[in-house]
C-alpha positions as MATLAB code, in Angstrom:
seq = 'XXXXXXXXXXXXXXXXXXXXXXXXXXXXXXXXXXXXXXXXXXXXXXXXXXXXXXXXXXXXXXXXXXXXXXXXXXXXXXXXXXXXXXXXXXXXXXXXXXXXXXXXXXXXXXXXXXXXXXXXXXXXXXXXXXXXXXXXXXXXXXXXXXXXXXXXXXXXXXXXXXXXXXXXXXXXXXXXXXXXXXXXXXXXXXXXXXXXXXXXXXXXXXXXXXXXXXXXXXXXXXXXXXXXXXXXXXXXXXXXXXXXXXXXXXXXXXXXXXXXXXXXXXXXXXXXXXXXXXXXXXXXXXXXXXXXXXXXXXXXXXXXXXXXXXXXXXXXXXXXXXXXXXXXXXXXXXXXXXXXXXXXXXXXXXXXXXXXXXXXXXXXXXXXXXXXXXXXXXXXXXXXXXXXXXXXXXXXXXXXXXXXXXXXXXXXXXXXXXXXXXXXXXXXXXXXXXXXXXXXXXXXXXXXXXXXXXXXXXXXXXXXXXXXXXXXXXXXXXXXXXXXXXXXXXXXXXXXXXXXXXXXXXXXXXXXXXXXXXXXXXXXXXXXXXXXXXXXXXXXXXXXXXXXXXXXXXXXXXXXXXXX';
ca = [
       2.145   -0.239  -35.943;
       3.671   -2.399  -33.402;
       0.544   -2.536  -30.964;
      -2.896   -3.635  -32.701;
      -4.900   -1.940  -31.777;
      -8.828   -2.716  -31.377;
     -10.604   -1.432  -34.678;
     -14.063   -0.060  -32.585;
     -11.456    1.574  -30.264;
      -9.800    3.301  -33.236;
     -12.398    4.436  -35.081;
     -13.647    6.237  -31.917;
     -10.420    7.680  -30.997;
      -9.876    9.331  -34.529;
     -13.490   10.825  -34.386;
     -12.669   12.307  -30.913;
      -8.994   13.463  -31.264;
      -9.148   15.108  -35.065;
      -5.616   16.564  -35.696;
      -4.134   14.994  -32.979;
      -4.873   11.431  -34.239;
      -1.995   10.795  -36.246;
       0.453   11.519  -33.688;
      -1.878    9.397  -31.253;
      -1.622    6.609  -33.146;
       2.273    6.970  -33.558;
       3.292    6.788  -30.040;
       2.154    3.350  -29.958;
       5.805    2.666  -32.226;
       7.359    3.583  -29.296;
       8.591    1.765  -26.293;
       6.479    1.872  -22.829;
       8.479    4.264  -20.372;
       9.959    2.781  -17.429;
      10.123    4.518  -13.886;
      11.302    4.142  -10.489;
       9.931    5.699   -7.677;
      12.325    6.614   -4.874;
      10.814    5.372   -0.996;
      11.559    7.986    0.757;
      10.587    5.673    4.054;
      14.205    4.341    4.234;
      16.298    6.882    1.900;
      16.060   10.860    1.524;
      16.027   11.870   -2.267;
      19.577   13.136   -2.142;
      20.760   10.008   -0.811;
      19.198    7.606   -3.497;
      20.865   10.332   -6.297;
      24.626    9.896   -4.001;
      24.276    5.999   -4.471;
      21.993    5.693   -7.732;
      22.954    2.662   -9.641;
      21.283    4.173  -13.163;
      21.347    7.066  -15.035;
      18.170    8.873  -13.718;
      15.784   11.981  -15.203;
      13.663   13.086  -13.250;
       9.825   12.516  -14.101;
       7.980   16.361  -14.184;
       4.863   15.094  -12.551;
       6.329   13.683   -9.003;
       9.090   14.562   -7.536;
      10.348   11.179   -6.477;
      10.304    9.626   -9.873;
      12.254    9.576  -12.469;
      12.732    7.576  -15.631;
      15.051    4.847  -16.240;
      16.852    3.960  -19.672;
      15.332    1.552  -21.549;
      16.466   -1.991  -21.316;
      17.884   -1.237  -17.914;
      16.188   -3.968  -14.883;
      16.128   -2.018  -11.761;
      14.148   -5.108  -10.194;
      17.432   -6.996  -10.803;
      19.272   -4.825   -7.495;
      20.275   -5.264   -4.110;
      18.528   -2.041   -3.734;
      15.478   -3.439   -5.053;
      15.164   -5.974   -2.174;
      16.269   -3.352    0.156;
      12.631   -1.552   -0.521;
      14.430    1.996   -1.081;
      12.491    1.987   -4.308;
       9.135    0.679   -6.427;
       9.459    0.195   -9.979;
       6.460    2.132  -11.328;
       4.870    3.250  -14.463;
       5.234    6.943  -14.852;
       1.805    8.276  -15.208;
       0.898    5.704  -12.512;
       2.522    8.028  -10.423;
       0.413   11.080  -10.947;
      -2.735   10.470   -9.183;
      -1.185   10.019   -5.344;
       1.120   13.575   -6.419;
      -2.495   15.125   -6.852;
      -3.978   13.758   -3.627;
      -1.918   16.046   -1.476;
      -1.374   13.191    1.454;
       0.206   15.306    4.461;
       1.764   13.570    7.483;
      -0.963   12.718    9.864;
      -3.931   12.506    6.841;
      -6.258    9.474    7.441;
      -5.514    7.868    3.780;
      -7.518    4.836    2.062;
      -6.479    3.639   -0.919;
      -9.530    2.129   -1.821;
      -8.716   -0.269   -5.182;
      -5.045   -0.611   -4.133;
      -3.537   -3.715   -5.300;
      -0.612   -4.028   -5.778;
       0.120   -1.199   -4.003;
       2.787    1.054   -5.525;
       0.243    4.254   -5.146;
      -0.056    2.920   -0.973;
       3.540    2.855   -0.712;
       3.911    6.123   -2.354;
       1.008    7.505    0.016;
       2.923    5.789    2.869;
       5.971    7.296    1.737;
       4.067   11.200    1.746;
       2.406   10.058    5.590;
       6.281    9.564    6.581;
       5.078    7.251    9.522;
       2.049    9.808   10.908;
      -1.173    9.029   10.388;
      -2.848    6.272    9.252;
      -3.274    4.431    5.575;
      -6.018    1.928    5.316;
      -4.775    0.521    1.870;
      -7.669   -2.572    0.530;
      -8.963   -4.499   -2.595;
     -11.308   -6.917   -2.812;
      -9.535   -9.379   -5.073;
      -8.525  -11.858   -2.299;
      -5.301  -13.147   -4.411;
      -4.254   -9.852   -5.383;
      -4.016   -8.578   -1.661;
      -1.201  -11.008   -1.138;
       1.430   -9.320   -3.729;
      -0.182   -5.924   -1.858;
       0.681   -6.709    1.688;
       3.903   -7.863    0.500;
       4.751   -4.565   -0.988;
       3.421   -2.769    1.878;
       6.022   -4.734    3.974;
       8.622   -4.669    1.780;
       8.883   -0.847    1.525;
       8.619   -0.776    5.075;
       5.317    0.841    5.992;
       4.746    0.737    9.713;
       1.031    2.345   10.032;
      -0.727    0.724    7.429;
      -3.943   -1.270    7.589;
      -4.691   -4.062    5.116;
      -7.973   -5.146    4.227;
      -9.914   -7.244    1.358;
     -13.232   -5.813    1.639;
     -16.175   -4.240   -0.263;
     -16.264   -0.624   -0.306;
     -19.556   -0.365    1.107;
     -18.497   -2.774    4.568;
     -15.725   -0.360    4.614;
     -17.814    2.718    5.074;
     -19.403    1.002    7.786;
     -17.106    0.526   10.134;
     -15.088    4.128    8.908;
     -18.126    6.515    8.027;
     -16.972    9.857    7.335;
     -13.248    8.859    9.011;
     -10.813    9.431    5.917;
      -8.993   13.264    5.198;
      -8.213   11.704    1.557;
      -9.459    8.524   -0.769;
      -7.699    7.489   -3.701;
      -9.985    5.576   -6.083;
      -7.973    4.234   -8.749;
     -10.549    2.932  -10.392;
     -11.468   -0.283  -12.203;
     -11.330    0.271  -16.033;
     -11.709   -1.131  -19.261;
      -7.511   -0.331  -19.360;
      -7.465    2.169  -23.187;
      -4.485    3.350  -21.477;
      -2.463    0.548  -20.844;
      -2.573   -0.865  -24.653;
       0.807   -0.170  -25.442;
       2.216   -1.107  -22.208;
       0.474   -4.754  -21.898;
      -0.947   -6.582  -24.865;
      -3.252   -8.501  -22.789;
      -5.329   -5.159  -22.361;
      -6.159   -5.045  -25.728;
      -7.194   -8.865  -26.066;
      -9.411   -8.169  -22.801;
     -10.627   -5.023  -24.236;
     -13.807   -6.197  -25.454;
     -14.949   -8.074  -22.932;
     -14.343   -6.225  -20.027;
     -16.842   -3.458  -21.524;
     -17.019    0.085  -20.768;
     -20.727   -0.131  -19.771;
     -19.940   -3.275  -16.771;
     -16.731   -0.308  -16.000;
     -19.240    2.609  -15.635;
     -21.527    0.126  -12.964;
     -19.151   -0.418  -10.799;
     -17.202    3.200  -10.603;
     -20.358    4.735  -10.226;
     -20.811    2.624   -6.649;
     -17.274    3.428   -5.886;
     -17.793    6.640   -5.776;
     -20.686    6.866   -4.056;
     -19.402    4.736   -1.111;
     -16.154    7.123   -1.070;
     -18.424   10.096   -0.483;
     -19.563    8.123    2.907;
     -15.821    7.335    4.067;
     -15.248   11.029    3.672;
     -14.554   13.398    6.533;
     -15.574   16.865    6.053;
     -13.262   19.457    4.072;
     -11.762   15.515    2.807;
     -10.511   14.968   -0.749;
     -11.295   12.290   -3.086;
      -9.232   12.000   -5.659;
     -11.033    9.483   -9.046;
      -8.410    8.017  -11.658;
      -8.391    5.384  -14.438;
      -6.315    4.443  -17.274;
      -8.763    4.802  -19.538;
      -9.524    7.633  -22.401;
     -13.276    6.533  -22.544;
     -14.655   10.054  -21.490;
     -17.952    7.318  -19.884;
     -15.590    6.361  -17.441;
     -13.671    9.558  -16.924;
     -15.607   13.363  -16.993;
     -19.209   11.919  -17.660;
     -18.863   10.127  -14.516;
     -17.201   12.735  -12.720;
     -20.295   14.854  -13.650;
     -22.561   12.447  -12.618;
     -21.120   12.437   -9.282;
     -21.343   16.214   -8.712;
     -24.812   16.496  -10.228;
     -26.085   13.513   -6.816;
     -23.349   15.092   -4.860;
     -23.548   19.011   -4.565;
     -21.408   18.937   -1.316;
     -18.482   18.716   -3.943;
     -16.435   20.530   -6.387;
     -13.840   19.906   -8.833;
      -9.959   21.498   -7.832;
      -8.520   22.389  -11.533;
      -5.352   20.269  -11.591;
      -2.375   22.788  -12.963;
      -1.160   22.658  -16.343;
       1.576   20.752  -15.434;
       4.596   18.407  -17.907;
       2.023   17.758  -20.609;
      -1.096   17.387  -18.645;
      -4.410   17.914  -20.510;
      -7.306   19.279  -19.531;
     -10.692   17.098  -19.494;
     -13.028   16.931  -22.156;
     -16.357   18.004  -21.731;
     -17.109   18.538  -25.148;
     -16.847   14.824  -25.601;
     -19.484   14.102  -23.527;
     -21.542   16.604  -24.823;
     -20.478   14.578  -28.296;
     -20.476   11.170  -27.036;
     -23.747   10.808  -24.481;
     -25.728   13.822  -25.240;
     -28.800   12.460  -22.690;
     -26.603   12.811  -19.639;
     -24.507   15.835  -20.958;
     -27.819   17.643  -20.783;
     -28.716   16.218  -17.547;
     -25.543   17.241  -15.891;
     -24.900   20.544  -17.915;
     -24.514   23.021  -14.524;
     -21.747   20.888  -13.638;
     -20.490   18.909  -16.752;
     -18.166   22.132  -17.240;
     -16.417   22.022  -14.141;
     -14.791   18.619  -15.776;
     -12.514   20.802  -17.574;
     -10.194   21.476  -14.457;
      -9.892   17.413  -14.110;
      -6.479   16.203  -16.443;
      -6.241   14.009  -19.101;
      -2.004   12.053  -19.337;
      -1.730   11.235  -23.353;
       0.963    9.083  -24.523;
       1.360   11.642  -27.606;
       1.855   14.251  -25.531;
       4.325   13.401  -22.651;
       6.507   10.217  -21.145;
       3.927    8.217  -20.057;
       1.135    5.841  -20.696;
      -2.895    7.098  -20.956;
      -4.268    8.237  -17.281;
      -7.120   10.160  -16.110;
      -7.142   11.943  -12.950;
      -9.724   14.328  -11.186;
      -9.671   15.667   -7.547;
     -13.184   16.423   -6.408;
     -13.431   17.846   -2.453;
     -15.816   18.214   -0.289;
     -17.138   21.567    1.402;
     -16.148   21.415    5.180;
     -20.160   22.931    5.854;
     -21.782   20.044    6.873;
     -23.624   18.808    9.510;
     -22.364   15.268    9.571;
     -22.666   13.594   12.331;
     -19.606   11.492   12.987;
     -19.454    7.988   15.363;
     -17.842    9.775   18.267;
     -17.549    6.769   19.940;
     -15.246    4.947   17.468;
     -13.863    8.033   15.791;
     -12.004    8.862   19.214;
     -10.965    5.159   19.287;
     -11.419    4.680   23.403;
      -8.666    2.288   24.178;
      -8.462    0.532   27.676;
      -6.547   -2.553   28.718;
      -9.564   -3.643   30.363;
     -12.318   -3.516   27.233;
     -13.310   -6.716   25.175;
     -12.055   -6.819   21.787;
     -13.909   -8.579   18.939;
     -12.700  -11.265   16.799;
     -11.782  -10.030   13.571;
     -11.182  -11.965   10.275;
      -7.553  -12.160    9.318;
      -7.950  -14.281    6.099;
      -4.318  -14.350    5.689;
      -2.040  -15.408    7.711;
       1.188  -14.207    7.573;
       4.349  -16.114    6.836;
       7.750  -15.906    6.460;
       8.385  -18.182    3.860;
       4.886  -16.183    2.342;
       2.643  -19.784    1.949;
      -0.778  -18.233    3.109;
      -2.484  -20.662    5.147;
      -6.009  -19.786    4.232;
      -7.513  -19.253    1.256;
     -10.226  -16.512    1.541;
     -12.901  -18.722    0.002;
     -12.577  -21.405    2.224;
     -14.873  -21.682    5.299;
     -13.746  -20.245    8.800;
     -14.085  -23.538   11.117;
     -14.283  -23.305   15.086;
     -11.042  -24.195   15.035;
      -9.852  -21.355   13.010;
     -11.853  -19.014   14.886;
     -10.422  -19.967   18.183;
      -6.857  -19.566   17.524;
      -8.164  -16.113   15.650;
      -8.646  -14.723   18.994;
      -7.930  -10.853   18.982;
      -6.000   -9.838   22.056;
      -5.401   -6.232   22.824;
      -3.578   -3.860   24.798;
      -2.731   -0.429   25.530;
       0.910    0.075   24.486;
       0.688    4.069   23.955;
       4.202    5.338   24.125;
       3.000    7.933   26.890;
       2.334    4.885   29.176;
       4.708    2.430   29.018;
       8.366    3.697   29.368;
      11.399    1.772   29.454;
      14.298    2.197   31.520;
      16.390    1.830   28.265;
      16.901    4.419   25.666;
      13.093    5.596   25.486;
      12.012    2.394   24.246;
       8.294    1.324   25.023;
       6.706   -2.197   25.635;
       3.277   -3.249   25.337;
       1.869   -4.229   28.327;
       0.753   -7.400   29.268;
      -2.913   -8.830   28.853;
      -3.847  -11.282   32.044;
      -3.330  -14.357   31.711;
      -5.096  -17.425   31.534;
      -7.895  -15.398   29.566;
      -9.205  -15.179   26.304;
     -10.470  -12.155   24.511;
     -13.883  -12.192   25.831;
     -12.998  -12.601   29.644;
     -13.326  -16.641   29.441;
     -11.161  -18.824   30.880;
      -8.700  -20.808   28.883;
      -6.988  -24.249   29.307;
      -4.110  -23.269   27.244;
      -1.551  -20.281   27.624;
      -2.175  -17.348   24.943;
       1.036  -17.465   23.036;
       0.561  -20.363   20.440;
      -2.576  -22.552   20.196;
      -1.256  -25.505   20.749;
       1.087  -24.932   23.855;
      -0.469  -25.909   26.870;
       1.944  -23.548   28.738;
       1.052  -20.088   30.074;
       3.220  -18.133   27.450;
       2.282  -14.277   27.736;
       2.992  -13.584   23.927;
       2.775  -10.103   24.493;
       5.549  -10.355   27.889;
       7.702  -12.596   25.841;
       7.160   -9.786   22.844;
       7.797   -6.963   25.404;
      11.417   -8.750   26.668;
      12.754   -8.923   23.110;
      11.776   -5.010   22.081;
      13.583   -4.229   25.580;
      16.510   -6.529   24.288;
      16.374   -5.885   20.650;
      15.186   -2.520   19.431;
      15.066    1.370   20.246;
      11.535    2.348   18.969;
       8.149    3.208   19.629;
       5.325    0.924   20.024;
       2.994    3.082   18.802;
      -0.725    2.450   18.447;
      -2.135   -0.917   19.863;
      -0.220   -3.918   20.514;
      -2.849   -6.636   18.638;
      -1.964  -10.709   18.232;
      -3.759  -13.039   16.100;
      -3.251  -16.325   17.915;
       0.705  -16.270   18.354;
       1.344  -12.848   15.388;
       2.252   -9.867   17.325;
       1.004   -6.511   15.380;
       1.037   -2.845   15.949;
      -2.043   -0.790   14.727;
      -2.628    2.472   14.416;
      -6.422    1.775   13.440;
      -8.144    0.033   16.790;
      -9.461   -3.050   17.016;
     -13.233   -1.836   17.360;
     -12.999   -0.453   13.770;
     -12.010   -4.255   12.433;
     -14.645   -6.087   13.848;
     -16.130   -8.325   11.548;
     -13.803   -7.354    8.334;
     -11.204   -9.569    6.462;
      -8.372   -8.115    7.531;
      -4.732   -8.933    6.010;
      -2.854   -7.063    8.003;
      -4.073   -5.211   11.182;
      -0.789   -3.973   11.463;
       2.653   -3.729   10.928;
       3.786   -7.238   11.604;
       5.953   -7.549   14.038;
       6.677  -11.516   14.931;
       5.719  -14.757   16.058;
       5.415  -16.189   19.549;
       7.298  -19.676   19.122;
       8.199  -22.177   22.033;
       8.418  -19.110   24.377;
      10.535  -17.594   22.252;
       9.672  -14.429   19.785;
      10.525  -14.282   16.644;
      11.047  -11.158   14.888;
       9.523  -10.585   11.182;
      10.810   -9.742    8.172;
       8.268   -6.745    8.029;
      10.021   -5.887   11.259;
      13.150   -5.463    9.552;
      12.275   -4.072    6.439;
      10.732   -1.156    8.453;
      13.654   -0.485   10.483;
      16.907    1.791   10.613;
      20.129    0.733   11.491;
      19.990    2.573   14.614;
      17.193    0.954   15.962;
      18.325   -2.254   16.218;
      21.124   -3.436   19.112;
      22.738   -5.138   16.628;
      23.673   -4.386   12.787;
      25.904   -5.790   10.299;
      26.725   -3.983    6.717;
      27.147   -5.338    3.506;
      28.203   -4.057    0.860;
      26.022   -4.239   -2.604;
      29.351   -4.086   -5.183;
      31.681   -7.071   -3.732;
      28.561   -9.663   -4.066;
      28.020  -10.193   -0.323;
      24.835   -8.363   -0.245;
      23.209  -10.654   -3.001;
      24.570  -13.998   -1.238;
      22.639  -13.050    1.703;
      19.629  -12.233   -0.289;
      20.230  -15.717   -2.254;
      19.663  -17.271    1.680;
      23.851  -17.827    1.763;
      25.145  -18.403    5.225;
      27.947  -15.550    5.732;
      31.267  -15.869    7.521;
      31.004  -12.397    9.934;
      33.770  -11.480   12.009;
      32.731  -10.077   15.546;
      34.503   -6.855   14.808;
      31.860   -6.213   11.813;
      28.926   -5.917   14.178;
      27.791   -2.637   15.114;
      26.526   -2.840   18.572;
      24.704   -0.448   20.614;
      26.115    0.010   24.262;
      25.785   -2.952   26.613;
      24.576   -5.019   23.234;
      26.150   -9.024   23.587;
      26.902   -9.797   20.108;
      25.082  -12.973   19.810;
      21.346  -13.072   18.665;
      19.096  -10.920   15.764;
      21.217   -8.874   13.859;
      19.424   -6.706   11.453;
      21.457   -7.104    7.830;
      21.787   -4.054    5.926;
      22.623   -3.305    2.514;
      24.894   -0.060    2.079;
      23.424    1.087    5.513;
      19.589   -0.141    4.650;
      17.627   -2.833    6.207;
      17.063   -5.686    3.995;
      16.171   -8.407    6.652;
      17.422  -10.404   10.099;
      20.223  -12.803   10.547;
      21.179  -14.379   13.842;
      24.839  -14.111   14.635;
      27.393  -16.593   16.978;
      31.203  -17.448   16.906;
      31.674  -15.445   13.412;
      29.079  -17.051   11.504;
      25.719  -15.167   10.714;
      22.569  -17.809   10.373;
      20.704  -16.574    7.335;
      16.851  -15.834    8.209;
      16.203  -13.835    4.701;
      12.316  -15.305    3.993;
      12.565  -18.140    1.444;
      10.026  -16.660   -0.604;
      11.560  -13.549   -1.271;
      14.909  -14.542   -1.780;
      16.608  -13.557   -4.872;
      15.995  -15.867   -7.919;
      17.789  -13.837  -10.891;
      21.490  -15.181  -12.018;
];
């Protein structure tokens, strides 16, 4: 057998599964599957097939996957760094499919790092609505904002909190929650090794603790009529139906929705619990069968690795009473905004300048000062192309109405730099979008949020916002979370490169590139010097700054490509 496999786990597994034990047990001599999942953000599905680099089959459970050959590195592609798609474990894929995210759904992904199901929510919101995407493993938020920026999300939150500060500033505010739950990882043995060693330690019974106050604290973050949707990769039935019953039994506001026999999916096991913890099987009985409409992903059984998923939703009778005060989000140029915690700061080169366990000094504090603005797109026209710019805050203040020695764009200039002017001028001279939402900078970072301020008071926030830039010297600097989130037709300036003559992959190596003024696509009235946004077969992999025919590289030295 070419995983060992834990001889406790084992044991149980062959008293649970019977006849289907042997073949259990044999699909651990196979090879993990490998998936991609296609972001439809920057590419339509019929696109990504057009230009597909790999042979592709389609996976039956989402209809933006599909399964790559084995031995085949789609991480090792221009298109890769491009963000048009996230290399993702098949059955990872199946509990977003299930949440049934619509554009303009309030989404939190509750246990999200690193983030492939919040891009693929992002990818179903299509820009509308808001996803508040969090996990409260400081270091493991930074490889999920990246991803969030990479595949170009534009109205996503990011936060490293606690569930239960979370419901407190968003009670009853979310349409869907995705708990992909903590496990003890049963699932994942034959795709990482280091699951089984860990096995044992990181016990089912510490698992069950802290998915029981999960859940719990995802009933208070849910709207009426809203749908939770509970997964792990585990086949402990503890973790999976008994808890799921559990839930219903304290919650009676909910109700399973049977998941369709679909490609290979299971149905739950009540029996097992019945089997397994006979106490609480009797103590949830008038609900315990309503577990059998929740799905169970076996590796013996389809192309994937173990999963559990249930959907439980909530009846839209209730008599909630919702903050009306922050759930209408009153916005007004002239209200105080509270400091927020943004633990990490974001950088272009991606060196965080904070750890989250390190104190917040005075110092810090200051130069944390939230400033806001209305920049509504129904307010703030441009005379070019539609475009919108936030409007400035006054000058000379800080956020709570006191007078400052120093201008507001960077802490330490003592000029009176408007970062949110100089950001205005370079949308007006740069871009053809939106500014959608609020207009938010954290000392000298530029932002736009979908969320409001109000609702981050006092929690670590990552990103407020899609990152837009940095004030610098008067000057603004565009991001590369800018770019990634961009289409070639919102910027004044493009150039293309092309992914098969090596060109594309010298400018993601950081390569300075020889670019003839006749290669620039430029919008009407555009002067060719300045930001051009660099695409890759037509999508936006990152900024370079063009003059006299040679393009300055500014691809992030962090996230440049390393492979030979």
């Amino acid at each position: 057998m070419a995983v060992q496999l834990p001889l406790d786990f084992a044991e149980r597994m062959k008293r649970l599964l019977g006849d289907e034990f042997e073949s259990f047990i044999q699909s651990y001599e196979q090879s993990p599957h490998a998936g991609l999942r296609v972001n439809t953000l920057k590419i339509s599905m019929e696109q990504f097939k057009e230009i597909a680099p790999f042979d592709l089959r389609p996976i039956p459970w989402c209809e933006t996957g599909f399964y790559v050959p084995h031995g085949v590195k789609p991480g090792l592609h221009p298109y890769y760094h491009a963000g048009l798609y996230y290399i993702q474990e098949p059955s990872a894929m199946a509990p977003v499919e299930q949440l049934n995210v619509q554009p303009g759904d309030r989404v939190l992904d509750l246990c999200a790092a690193p983030g492939g199901k919040s891009t693929q929510i992002a990818a179903k919101l299509q820009g509308k609505g808001v996803l508040v995407t969090n996990d409260i493993h400081s270091e493991r938020t930074k490889a999920l904002a990246k991803n969030v920026e990479l595949y170009g999300v534009r109205n996503a939150v990011v936060l490293n909190e606690s569930p239960e500060r979370i419901a407190d500033a968003f009670p009853h505010y979310f349409d869907k929650v995705l708990i992909d739950a903590p496990c003890s990882g049963e699932g994942m043995f034959r795709k990482d090794e280091d699951m089984v060693k860990s096995w044992e330690h990181h016990s089912v019974e510490k698992c069950v603790l802290m998915q029981r106050d999960i859940l719990e604290t995802a009933a208070r973050l849910l709207a009426p009529g809203g749908t939770i949707v509970y997964s792990t990769c585990t086949f402990a039935p503890e973790e999976n139906e008994a808890m799921i019953a559990e839930f219903l039994k304290l919650n009676r506001d909910f109700a399973v929705v049977n998941i369709a026999d679909t490609a290979g999916f299971a149905p739950g096991r009540p029996d097992w619990v019945r089997e397994m913890l006979p106490d609480q099987a009797t103590e949830t009985e008038e609900v315990l069968d309503q577990t059998r409409g929740t799905a169970r992903l076996w590796p013996h059984l389809l192309e994937g690795e173990g999963h559990y998923v249930a959907v439980i939703k909530h009846s839209d009778e209730s008599n909630l009473e919702l903050d009306k005060e922050l759930h209408e989000e009153k916005r007004g140029a002239g209200q105080r905004v509270p400091e927020s915690r943004l633990l990490h700061e974001p950088s272009e080169d991606r060196s965080f300048l904070r750890s989250a366990s390190l104190p917040i000094t005075k110092a810090d504090r200051k130069k944390e000062r939230l400033l806001r603005v209305e920049s509504r797109a129904s307010n703030d026209k441009s005379t070019r192309g539609g475009k919108h710019t936030a409007k400035p805050g006054k000058k000379g203040k800080e956020a709570g109405g006191r007078k400052s020695d120093r201008g507001q764009g960077r802490a330490s200039d003592s000029s009176s730099v408007d970062p949110l002017a100089v950001y205005a001028q370079f949308v007006n001279e740069n871009l053809v979008i939106p500014l959608e939402g609020e207009t938010v900078c954290y000392g000298d970072r530029v932002y736009q949020s979908t969320v409001g301020a109000a609702r981050l008071e006092g929690l670590k926030v990552i990103r407020p916002g899609w990152f837009m830039g940095t004030v610098k010297n008067g000057r603004f600097v565009p991001s590369h979370p800018l770019a990634c989130a961009l289409r070639a037709s919102e910027a004044h300036r493009s150039v293309h490169l092309s992914s098969e003559d090596g060109e594309a992959v010298r400018y993601l190596k950081g390569e300075t590139l020889n670019i003839e003024q006749e290669r620039l696509n430029l919008l009407e009235g555009a002067a060719p010097k300045g930001y051009v946004l660099v695409c890759v077969d037509g999508y936006a992999a990152g900024w370079g700054k063009w003059l006299d025919g040679v393009l300055k590289n500014e691809y992030p030295a962090g996230w440049r490509w390393t492979s030979v």
